[in-house]
Short mmCIF file of C-alpha atoms in Angstrom, two decimals:
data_model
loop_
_atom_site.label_atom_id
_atom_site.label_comp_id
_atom_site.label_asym_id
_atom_site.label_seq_id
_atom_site.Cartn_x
_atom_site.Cartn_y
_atom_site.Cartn_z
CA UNK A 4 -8.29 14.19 19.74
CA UNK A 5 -7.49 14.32 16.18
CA UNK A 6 -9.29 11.39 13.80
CA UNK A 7 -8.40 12.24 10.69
CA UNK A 8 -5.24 12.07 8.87
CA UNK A 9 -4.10 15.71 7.24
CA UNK A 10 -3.93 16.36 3.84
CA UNK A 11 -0.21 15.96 3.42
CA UNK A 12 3.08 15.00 0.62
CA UNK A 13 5.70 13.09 1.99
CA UNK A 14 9.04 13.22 0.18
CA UNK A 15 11.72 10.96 0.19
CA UNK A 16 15.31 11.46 -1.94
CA UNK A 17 13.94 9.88 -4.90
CA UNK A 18 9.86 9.78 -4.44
CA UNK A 19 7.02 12.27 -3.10
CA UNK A 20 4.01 10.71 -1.75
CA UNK A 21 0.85 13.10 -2.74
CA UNK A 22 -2.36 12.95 -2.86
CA UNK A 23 -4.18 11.45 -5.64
CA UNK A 24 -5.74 13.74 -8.27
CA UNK A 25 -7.54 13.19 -11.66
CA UNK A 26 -4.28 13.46 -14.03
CA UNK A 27 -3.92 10.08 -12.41
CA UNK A 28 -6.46 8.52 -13.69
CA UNK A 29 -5.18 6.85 -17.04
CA UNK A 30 -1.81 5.43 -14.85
CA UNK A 31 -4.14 4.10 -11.99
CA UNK A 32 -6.16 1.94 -14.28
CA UNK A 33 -3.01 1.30 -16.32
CA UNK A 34 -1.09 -0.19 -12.75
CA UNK A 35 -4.44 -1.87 -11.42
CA UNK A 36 -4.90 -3.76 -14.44
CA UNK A 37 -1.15 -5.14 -14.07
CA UNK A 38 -1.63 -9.48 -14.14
CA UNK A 39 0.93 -9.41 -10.66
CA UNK A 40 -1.69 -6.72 -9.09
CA UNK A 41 -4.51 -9.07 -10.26
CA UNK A 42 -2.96 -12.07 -8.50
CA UNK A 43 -2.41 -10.66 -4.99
CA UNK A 44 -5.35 -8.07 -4.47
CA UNK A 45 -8.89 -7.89 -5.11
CA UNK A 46 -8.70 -5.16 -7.12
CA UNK A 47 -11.83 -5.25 -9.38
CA UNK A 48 -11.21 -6.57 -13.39
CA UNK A 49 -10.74 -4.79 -15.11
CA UNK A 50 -10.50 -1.37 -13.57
CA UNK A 51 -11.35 1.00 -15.70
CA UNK A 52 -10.86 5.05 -15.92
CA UNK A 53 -14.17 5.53 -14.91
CA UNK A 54 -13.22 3.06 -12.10
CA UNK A 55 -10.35 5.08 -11.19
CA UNK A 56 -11.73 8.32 -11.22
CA UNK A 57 -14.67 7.49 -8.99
CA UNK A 58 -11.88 5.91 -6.64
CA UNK A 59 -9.59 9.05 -7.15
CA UNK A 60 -12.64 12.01 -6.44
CA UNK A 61 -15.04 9.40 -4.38
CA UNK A 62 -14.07 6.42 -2.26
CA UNK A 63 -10.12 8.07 -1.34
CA UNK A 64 -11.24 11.32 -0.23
CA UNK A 65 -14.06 9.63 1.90
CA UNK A 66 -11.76 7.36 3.66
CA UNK A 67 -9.55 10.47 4.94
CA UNK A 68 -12.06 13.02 6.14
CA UNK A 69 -13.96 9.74 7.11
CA UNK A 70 -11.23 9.01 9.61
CA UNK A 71 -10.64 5.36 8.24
CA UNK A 72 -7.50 6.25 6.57
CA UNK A 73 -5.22 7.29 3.93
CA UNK A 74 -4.68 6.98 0.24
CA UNK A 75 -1.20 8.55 -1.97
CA UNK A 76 0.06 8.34 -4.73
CA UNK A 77 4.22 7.10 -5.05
CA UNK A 78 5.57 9.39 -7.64
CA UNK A 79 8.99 9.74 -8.78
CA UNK A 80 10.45 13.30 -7.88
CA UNK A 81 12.65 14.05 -11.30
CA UNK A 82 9.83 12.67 -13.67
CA UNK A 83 6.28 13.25 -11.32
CA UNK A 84 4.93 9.67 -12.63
CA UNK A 85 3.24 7.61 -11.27
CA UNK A 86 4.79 4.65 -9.74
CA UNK A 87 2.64 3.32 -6.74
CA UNK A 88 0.06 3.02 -4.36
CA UNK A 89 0.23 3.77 -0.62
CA UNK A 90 -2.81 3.28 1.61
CA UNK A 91 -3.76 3.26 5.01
CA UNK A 92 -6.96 1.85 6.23
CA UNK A 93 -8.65 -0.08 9.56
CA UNK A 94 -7.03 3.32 11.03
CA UNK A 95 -7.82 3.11 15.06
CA UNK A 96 -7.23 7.03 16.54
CA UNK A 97 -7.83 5.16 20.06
CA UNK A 98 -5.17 2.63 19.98
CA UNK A 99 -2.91 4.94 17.19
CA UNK A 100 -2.86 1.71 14.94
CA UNK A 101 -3.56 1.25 11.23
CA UNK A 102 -3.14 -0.88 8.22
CA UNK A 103 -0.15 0.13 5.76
CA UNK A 104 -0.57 -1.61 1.76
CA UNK A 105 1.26 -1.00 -1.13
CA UNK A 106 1.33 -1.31 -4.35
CA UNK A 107 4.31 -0.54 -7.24
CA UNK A 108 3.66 -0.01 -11.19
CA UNK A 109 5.19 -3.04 -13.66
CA UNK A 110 6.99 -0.29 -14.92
CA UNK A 111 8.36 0.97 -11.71
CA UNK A 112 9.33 -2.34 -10.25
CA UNK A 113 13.23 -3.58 -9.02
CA UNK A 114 14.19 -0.21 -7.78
CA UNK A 115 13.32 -0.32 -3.95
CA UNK A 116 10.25 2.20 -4.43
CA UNK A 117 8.19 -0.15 -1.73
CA UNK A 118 10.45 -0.40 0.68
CA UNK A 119 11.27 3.65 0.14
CA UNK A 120 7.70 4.30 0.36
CA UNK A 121 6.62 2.21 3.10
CA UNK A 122 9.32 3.68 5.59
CA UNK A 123 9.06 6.89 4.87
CA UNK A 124 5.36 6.79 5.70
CA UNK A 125 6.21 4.68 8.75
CA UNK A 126 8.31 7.69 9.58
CA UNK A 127 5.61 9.89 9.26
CA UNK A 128 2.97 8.13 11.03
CA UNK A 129 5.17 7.36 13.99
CA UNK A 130 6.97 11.11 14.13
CA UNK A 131 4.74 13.52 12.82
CA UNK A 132 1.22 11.54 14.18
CA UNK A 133 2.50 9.43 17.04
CA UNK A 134 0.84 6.47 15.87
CA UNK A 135 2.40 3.47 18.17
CA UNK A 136 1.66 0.49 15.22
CA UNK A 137 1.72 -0.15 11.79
CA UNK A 138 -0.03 -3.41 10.79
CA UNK A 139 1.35 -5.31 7.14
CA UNK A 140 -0.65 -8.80 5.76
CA UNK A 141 0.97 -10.41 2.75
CA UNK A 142 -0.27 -13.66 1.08
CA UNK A 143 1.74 -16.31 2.31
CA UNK A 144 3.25 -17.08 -1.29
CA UNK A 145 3.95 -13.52 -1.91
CA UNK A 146 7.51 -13.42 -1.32
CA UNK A 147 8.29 -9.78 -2.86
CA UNK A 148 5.99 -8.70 -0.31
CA UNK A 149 7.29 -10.29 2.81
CA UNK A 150 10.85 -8.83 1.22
CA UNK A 151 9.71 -5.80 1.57
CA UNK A 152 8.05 -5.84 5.01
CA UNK A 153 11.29 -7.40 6.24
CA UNK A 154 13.47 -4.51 5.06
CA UNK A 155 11.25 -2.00 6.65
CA UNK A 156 12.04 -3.40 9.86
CA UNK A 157 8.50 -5.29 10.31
CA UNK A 158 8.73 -8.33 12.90
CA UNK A 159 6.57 -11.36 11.50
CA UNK A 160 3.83 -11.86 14.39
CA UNK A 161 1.96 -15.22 12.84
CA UNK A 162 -0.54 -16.59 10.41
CA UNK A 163 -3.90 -15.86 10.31
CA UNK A 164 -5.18 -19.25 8.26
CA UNK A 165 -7.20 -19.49 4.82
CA UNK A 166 -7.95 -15.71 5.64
CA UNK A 167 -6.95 -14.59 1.91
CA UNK A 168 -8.14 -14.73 -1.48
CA UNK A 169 -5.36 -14.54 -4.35
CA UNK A 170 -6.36 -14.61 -7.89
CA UNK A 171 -4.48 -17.64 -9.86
CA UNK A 172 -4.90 -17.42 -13.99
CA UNK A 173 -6.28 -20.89 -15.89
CA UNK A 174 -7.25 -22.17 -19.10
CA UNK A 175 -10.75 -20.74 -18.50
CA UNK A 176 -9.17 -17.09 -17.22
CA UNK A 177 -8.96 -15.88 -14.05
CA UNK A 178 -9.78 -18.35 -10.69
CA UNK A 179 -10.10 -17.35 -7.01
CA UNK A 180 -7.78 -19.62 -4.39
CA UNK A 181 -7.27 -19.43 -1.10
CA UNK A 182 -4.28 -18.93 1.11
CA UNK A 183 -2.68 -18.00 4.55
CA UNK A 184 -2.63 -14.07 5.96
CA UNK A 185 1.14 -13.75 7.56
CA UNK A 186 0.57 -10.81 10.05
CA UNK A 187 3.78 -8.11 10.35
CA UNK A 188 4.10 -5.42 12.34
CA UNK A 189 5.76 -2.38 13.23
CA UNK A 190 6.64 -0.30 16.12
CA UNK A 191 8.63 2.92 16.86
CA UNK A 192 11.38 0.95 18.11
CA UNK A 193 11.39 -1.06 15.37
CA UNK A 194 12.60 1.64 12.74
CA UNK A 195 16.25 1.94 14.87
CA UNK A 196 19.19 0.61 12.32
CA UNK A 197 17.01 0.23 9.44
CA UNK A 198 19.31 1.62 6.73
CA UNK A 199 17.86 4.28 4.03
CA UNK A 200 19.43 2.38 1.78
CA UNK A 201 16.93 -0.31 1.18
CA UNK A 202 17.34 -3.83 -1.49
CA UNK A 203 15.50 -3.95 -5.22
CA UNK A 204 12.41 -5.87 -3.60
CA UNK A 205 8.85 -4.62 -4.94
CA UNK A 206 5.60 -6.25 -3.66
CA UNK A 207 1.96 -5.96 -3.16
CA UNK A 208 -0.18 -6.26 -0.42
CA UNK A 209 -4.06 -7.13 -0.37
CA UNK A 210 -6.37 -4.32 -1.05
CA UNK A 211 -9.63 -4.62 0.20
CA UNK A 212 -11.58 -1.42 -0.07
CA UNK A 213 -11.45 -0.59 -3.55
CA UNK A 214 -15.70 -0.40 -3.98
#
């Protein structure tokens, strides 16, 4: 039984989902350094190029031929920038489940890339892998996020309590609070009638294996 997930681009009208090489670098740490990525991930600050290399060439590579999951890069198809972040991760071959995150670029934001990203690698995983379940967690204040899991065709399954950590900025800088996990999820059935043509709704979702 296969455990690993192939080395693969996914394309979409408007996006290609690729892996992740070192001309990415400088956009990575630009993205990851982004005060709305700060507030809803764990992302360390700041991230630096060295940061991002060594999580481009290192950790991402590890986590696919390690079986745990999957890590592309959104990029636009007419201009080849960067504009996101897709990963899998908690990938279980035995069940065919795993984890889906995002993440979209300030500069990339209001033009449905999350939504465009996020299905088409549902899509994938559910076609091309037969994966049965695709597993979303969003902050409980994180509203852009929960658009976008909504417009994917994700079914809100319920809250896992003070299971989060977002990042809230005071007088004295940056502050750790806790908050409420909602749990989504998605299922082959689940992608019937969702239109390709998805709303301007960009979010983030919390990354936890950036180390």
């Amino acid at each position: 039984m296969t455990t690993t997930f192939p080395d693969i681009s996914i394309s979409t009208e408007r996006l290609v989902l690729r892996p992740f090489d070192e001309d990415d670098v400088p956009a990575l740490a630009e993205m990851m350094n982004d005060e709305q990525v700060m507030a809803w991930t764990d992302v360390p600050q700041p991230f630096t190029e060295d940061g991002a290399r060594t999580w481009i060439t290192e950790h991402a590579p590890g986590e696919r031929t390690g079986g745990r999951g999957l890590d592309l890069a959104v990029t636009e198809f007419l201009t080849q920038r960067l504009v996101g972040v897709i990963q899998l991760t908690r990938t279980n071959w035995h069940v065919r489940s795993t984890e889906l995150l995002y993440v979209i670029a300030p500069w990339a934001r209001g033009e449905g890339y999350a939504s465009e990203a996020a299905l088409a690698t549902a899509r994938w995983l559910f076609r091309d892998q037969k994966f049965e379940r695709i597993e979303l967690r969003t902050a409980a204040d994180n509203t852009a996020s929960q658009q976008v899991a909504q417009k994917t065709g994700c079914i809100s399954e319920g809250v896992l309590r003070n299971a989060c950590i977002a990042r809230t900025r005071t007088e004295e800088g940056w502050a750790e609070i806790r908050t409420d996990f909602i749990v989504w999820s998605l299922l082959p059935e689940d992608l019937e009638g969702v239109s390709e043509e998805l709303a301007d709704s960009d979010g983030f979702t919390s990354y936890s294996n950036w180390n």
